[in-house]
Tab-separated table of C-alpha atoms and ligand atoms in Angstrom:
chain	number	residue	atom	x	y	z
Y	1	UNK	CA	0.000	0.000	0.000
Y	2	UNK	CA	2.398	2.507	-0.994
Y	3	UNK	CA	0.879	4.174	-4.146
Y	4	UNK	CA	-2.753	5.125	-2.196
Y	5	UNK	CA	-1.696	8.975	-1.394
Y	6	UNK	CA	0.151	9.683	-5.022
Y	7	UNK	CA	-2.892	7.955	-6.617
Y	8	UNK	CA	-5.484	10.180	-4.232
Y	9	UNK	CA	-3.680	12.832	-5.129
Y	10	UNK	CA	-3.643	12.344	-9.159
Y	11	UNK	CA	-6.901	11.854	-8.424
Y	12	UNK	CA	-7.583	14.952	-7.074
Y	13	UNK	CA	-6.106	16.322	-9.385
Y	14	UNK	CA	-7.783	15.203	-12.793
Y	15	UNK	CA	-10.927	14.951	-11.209
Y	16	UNK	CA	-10.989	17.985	-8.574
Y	17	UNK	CA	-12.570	20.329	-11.584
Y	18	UNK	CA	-14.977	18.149	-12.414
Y	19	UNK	CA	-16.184	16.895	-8.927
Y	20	UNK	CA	-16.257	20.376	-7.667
Y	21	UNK	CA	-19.281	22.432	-8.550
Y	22	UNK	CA	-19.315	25.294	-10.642
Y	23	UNK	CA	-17.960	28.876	-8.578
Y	24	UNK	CA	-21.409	31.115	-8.081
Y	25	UNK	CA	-20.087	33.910	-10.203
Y	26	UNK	CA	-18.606	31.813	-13.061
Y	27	UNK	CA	-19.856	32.358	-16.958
Y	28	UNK	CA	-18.291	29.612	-19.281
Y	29	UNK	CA	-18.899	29.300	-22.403
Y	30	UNK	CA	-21.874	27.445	-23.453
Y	31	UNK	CA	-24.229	26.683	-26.515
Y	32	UNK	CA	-27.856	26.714	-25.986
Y	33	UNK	CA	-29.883	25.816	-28.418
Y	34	UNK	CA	-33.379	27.874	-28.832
Y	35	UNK	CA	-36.544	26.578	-30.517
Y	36	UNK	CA	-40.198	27.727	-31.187
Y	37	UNK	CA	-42.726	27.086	-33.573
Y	38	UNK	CA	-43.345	30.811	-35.551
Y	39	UNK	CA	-41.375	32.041	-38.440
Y	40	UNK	CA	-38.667	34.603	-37.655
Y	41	UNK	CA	-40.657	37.166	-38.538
Y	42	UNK	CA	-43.338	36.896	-36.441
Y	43	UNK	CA	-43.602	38.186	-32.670
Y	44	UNK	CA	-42.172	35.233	-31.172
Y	45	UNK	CA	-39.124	34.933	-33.919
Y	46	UNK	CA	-38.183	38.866	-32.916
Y	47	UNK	CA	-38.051	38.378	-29.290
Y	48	UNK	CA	-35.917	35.068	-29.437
Y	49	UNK	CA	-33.631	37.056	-31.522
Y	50	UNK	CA	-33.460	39.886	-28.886
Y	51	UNK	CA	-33.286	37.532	-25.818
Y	52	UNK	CA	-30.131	35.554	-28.173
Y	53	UNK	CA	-28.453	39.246	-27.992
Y	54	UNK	CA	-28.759	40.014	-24.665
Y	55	UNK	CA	-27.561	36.736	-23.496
Y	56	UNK	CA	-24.279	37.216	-25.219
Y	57	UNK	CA	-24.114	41.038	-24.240
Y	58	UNK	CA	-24.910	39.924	-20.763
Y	59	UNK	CA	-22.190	37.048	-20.671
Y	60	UNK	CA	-19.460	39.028	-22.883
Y	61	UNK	CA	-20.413	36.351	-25.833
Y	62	UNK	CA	-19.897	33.365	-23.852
Y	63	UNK	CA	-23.392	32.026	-23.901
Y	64	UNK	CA	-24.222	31.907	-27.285
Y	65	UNK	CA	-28.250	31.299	-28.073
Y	66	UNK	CA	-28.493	29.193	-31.533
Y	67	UNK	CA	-32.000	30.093	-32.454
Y	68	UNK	CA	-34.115	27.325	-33.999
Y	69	UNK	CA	-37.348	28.869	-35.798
Y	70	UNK	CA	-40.103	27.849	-37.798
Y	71	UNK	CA	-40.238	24.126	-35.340
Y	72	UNK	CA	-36.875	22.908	-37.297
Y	73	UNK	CA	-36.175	21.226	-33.554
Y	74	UNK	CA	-40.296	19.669	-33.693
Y	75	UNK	CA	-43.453	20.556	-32.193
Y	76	UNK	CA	-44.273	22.022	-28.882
Y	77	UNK	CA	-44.580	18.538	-27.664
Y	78	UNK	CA	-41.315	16.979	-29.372
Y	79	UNK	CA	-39.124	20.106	-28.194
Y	80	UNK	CA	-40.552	19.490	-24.472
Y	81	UNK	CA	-39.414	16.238	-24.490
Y	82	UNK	CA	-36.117	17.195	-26.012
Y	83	UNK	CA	-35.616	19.588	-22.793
Y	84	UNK	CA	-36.946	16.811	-20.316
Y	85	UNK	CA	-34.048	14.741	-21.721
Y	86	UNK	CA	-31.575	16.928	-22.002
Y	87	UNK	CA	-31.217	17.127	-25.869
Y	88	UNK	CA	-32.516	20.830	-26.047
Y	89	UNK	CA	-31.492	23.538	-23.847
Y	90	UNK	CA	-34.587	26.090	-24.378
Y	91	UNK	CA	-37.412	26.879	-26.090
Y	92	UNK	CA	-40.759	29.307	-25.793
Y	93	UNK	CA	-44.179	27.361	-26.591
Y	94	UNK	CA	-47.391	27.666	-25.575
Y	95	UNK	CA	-48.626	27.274	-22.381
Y	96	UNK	CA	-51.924	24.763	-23.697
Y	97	UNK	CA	-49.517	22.156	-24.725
Y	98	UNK	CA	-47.880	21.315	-21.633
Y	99	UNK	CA	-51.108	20.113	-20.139
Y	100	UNK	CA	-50.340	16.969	-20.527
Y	101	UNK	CA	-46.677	17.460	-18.223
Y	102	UNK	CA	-48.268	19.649	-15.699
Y	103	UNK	CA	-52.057	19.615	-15.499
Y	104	UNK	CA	-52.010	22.790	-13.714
Y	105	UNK	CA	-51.172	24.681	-17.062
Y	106	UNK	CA	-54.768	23.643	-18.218
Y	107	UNK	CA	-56.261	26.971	-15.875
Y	108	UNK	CA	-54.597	29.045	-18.660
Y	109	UNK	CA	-56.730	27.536	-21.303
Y	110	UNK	CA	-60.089	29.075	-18.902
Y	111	UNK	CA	-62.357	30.120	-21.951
Y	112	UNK	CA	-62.847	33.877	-21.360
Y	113	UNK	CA	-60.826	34.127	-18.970
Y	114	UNK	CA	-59.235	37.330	-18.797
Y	115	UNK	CA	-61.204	40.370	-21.050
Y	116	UNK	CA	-57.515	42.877	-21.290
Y	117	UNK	CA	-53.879	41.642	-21.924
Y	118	UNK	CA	-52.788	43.969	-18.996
Y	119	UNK	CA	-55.044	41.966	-16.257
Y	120	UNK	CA	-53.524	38.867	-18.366
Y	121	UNK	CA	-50.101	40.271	-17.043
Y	122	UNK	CA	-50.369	40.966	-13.469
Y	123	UNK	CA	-52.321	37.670	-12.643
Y	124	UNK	CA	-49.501	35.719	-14.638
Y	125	UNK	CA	-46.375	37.768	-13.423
Y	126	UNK	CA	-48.277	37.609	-10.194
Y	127	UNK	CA	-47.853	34.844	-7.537
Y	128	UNK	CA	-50.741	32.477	-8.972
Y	129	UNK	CA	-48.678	32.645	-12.027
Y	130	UNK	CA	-45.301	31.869	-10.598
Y	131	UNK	CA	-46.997	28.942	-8.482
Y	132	UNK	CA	-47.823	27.324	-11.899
Y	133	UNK	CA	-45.198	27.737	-13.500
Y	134	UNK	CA	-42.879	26.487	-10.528
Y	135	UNK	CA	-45.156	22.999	-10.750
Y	136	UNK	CA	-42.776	22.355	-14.153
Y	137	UNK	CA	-39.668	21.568	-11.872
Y	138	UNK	CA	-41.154	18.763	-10.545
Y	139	UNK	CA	-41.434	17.371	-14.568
Y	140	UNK	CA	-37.988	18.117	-15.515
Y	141	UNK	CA	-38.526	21.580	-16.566
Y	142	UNK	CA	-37.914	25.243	-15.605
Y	143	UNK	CA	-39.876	27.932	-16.263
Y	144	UNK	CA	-38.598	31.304	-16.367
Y	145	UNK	CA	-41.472	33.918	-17.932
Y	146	UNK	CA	-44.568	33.969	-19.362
Y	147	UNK	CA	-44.483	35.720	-23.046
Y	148	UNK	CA	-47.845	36.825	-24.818
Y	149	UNK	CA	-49.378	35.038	-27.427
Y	150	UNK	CA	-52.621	36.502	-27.472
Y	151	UNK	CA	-56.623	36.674	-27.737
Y	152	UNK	CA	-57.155	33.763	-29.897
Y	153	UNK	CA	-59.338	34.339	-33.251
Y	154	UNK	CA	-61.397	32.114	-35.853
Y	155	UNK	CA	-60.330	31.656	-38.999
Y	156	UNK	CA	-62.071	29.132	-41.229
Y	157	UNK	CA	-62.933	28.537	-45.252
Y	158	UNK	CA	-66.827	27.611	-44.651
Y	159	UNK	CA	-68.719	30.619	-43.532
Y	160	UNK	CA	-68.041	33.839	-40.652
Y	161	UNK	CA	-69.129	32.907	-37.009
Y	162	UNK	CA	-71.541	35.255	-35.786
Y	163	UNK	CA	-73.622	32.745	-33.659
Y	164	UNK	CA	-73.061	29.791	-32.021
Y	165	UNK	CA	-75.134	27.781	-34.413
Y	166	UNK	CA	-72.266	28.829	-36.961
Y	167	UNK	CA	-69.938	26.352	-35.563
Y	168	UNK	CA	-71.945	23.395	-36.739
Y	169	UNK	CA	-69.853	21.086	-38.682
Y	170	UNK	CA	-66.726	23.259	-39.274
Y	171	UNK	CA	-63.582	20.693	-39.389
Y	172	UNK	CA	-61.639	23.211	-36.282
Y	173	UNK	CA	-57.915	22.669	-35.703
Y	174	UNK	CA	-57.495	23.228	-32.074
Y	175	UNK	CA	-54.304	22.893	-30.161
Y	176	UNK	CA	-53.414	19.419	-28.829
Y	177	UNK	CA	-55.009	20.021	-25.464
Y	178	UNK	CA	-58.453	18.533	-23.835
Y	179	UNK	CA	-59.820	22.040	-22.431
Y	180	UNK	CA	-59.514	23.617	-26.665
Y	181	UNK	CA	-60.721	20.253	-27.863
Y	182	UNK	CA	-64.120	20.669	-25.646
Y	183	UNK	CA	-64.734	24.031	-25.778
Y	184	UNK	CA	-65.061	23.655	-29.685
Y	185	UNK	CA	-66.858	20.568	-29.334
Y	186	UNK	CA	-69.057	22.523	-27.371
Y	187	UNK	CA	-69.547	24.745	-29.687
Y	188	UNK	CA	-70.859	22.387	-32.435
Y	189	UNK	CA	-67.632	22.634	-34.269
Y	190	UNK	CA	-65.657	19.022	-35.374
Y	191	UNK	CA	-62.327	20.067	-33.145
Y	192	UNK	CA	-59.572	17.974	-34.416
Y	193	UNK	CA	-56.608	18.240	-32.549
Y	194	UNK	CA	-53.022	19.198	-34.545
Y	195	UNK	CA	-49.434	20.415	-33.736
Y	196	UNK	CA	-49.045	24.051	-34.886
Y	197	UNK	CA	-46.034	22.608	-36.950
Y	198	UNK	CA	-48.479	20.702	-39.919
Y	199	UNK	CA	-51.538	23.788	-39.733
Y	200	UNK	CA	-50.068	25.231	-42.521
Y	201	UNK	CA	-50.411	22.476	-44.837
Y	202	UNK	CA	-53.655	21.029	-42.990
Y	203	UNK	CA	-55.403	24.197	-43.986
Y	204	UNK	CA	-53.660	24.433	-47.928
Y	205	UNK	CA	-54.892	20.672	-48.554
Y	206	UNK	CA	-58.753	21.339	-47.409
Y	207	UNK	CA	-57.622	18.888	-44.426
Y	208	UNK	CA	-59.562	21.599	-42.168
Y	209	UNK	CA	-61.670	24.051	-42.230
Y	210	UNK	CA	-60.812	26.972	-40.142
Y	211	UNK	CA	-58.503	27.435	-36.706
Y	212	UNK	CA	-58.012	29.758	-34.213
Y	213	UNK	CA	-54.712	31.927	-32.868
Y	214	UNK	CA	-54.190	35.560	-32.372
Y	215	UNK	CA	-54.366	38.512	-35.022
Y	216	UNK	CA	-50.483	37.922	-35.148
Y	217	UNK	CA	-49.853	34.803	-36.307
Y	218	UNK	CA	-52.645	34.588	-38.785
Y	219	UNK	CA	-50.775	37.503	-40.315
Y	220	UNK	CA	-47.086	36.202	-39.761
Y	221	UNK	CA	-47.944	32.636	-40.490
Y	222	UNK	CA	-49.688	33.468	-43.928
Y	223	UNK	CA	-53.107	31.809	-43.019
Y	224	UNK	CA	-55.003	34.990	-44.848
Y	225	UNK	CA	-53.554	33.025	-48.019
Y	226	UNK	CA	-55.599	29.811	-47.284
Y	227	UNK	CA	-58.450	31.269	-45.143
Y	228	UNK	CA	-61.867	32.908	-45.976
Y	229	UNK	CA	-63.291	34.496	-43.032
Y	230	UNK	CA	-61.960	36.072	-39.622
Y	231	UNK	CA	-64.217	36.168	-36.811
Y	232	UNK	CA	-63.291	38.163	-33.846
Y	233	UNK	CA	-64.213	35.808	-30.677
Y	234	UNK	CA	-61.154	36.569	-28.075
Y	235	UNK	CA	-62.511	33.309	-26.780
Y	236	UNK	CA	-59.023	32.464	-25.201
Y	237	UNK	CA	-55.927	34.860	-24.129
Y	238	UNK	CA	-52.838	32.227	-24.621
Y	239	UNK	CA	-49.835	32.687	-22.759
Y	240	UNK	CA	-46.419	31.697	-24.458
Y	241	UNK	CA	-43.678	30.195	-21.485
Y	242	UNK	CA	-39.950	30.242	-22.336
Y	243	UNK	CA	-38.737	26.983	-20.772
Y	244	UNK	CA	-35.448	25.475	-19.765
Y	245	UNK	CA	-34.560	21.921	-19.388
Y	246	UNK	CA	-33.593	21.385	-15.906
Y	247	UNK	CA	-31.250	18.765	-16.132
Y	248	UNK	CA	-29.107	21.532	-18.462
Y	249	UNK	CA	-29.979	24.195	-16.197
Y	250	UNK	CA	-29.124	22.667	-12.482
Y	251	UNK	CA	-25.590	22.422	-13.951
Y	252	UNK	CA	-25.132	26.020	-14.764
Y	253	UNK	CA	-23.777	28.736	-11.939
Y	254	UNK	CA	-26.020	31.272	-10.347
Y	255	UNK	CA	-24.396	33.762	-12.334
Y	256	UNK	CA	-25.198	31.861	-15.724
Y	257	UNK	CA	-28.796	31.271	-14.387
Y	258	UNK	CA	-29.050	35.186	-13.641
Y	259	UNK	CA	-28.001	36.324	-17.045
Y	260	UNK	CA	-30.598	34.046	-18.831
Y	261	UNK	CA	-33.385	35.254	-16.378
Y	262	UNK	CA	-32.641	38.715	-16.653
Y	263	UNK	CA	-32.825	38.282	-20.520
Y	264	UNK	CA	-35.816	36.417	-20.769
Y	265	UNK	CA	-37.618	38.906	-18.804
Y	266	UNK	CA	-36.143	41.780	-21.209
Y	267	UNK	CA	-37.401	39.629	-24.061
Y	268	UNK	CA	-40.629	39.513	-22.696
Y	269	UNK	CA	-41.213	43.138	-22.133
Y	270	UNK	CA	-40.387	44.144	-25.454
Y	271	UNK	CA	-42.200	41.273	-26.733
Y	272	UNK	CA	-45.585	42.231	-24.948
Y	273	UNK	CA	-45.182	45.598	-26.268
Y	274	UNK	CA	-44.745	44.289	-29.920
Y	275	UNK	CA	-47.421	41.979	-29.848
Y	276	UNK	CA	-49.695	44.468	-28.976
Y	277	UNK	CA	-48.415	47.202	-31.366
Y	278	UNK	CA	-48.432	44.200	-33.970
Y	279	UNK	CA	-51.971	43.042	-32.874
Y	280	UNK	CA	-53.473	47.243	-33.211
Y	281	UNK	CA	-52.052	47.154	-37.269
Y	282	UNK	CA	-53.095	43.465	-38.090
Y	283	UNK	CA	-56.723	43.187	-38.240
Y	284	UNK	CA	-56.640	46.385	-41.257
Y	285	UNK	CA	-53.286	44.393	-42.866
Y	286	UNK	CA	-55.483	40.946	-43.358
Y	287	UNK	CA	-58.714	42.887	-44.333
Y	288	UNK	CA	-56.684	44.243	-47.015
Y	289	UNK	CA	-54.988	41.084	-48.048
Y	290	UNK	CA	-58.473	40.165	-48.531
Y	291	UNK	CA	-59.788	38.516	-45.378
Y	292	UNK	CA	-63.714	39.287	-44.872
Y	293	UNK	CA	-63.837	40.180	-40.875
Y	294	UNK	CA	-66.630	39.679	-38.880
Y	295	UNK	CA	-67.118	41.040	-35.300
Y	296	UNK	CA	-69.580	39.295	-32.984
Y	297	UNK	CA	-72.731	40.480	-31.456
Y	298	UNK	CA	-71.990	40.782	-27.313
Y	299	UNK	CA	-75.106	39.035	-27.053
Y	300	UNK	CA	-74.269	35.832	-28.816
Y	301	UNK	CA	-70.738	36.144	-27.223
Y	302	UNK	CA	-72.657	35.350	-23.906
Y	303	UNK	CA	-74.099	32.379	-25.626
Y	304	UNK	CA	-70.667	30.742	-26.620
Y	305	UNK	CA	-69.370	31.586	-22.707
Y	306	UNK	CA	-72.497	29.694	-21.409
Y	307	UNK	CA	-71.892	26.978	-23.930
Y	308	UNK	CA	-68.471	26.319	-22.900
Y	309	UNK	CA	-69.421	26.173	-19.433
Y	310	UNK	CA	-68.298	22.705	-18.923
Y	311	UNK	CA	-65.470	22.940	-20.544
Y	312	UNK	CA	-64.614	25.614	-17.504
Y	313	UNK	CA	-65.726	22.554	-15.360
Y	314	UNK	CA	-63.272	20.541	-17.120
Y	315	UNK	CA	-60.298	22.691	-15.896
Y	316	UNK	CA	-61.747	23.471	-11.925
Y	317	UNK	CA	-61.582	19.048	-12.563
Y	318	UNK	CA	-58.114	18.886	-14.279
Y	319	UNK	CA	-56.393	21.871	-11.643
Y	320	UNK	CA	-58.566	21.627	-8.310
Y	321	UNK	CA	-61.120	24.115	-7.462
Y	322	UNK	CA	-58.332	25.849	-4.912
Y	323	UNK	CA	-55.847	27.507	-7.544
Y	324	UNK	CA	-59.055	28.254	-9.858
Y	325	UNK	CA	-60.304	30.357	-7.840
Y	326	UNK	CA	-57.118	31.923	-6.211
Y	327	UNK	CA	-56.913	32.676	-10.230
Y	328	UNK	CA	-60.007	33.764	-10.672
Y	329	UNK	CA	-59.476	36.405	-7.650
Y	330	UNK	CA	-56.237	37.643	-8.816
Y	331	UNK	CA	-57.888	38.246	-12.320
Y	332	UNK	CA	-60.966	40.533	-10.242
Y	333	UNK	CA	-58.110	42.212	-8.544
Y	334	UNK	CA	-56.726	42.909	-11.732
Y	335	UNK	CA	-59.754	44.017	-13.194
Y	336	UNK	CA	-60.794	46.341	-10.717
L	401	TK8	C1	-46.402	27.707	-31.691
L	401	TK8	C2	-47.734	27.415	-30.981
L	401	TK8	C3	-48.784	28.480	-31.321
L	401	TK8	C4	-50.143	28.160	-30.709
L	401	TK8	C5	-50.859	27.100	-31.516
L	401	TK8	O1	-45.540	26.639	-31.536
L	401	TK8	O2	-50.424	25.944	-31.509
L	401	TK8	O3	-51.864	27.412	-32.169
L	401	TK8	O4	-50.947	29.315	-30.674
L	401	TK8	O5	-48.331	29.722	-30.872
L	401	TK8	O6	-47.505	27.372	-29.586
């Protein structure tokens, strides 16, 4: 036994950087790699660009954010999965299609639930919202900020929405989430569930009918080239969620954490404020690209909110009737 302390010490040695954990303050350099579903053009492709330059301004180039657009890394679902695993770093999605990881998500899909995109952002950036989003750690995932998406709007090829009974038969993409999927059953409307990723070409081929997301995408995603009628419903506000894979993220220091934080939440202020400005111009920009819009009567409005009432029953079910209606306070707060 007398090669123990040499070999401890070699040991030490080779290994000491490794077994160590990182220092606090330390920025290495590191590739993350970024992915969401919209076109670089659109709201969400402009603030992944500005939250991939702050990063590096933040971290003197060090982290560099490879930005992945137009789902080139796969679907909402496939990227989550890629971030559970550790094969993705990062990505922003919507909030409706990680349901199925954290059921507590599913109070975001609330049809109606918020009626201004400034109540939207003080319940989410509130505690409520934080509580949700913290329920993603426990699934492999960290959240860091809620983005906006928007009020969500009907498109479709068959005829404009003004009443419920409009809904009858219309072949509906909704999201790939059980809350969407019932509210437009509800509705009358044959919901058929589809990744964002193959609407496009689901909607060129006569596959469906009609679908629903905000003013901005139906703009930035071109569906005014394959779609008839716009009907303004609001019947949803979506939330976007830029997400981190934990397994990547528990690794990093608290200074590396800070800097991607801090960026995110930059991203997201300019990124509310774009959407919006976006969202004000985009309604005149698909009239005139030939879109025939449609607003709805308040009074049938009140119809389609009575008719999804079970589908509001379906989320107090899916998130328990205790953070519903902490939500549902927070939103009155906000409204008042
Ligand atoms: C983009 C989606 C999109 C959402 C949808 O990946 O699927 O309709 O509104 O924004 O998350």
């Amino acid at each position: 036994m007398k090669r123990p302390l040499i070999a401890i010490l070699v040991a030490a040695i080779l290994c000491g950087p490794l077994a160590t954990s990182v220092q606090a303050d330390e920025v290495r350099s590191r590739m993350i790699r970024f992915g969401y579903g919209l076109n670089e053009n659109s709201n969400q492709g402009r603030a992944v660009k500005l939250f991939a330059e702050e990063v590096a301004k933040a971290s003197d180039g060090k982290l560099k954010v490879r930005t992945f657009g137009s789902a080139s890394l796969g679907s909402d679902d496939q990227m989550q999965s890629a971030l559970i695993g550790g094969a993705q770093e990062m990505m922003v999605g919507s909030t409706a299609t990680l349901v199925g990881i954290t059921k507590e998500m599913a109070v975001w899909d609330t049809p109606f639930l918020f009626s201004s995109a400034e109540q939207a952002d003080a319940v989410l950036d509130g505690p409520v919202g934080s509580q949700v989003m913290d329920k993603l750690a426990e699934r492999g995932l960290v959240g860091l900020v809620y983005w906006e998406n928007g009020f969500r709007n009907l498109t479709n090829n068959a005829r404009p929405i003004n009443a419920l009974e409009d809904f009858s038969g219309v072949k509906l993409r909704v999201m790939p989430n059980p809350v969407f999927l019932e509210t437009f059953k509800l509705m009358g409307a044959n919901a058929v569930p589809l990744p964002f990723s193959e609407l496009f070409t689901a909607l060129e081929t006569k596959a469906v009918d009609g679908q629903e997301n905000p003013f901005n995408t139906i703009l930035t995603s071109r569906f005014y080239e394959v779609q008839k009628y716009l009907s303004v419903t609001n019947h949803a506000y979506s939330p976007w969620i830029v997400t981190v894979s934990k397994r990547w993220w528990d690794q990093l220091s608290k200074a590396e954490q800070g800097i991607l934080l801090e960026a995110a939440r930059k991203a997201r202020d300019f990124e509310r404020q774009d959407t919006r400005d976006e969202a004000a111009r985009a309604l005149a920009e698909l009239q005139e690209k030939g879109m025939q819009v449609n607003q709805i009567e308040a009074a049938e409005v009140q119809r389609m909110r009575e008719q999804a009432a079970p589908a509001v029953r379906k989320v107090i079910d899916t998130v328990g009737s205790e953070l519903f209606e902490q939500v549902q306070q927070e939103a009155a707060k906000a409204a008042s």
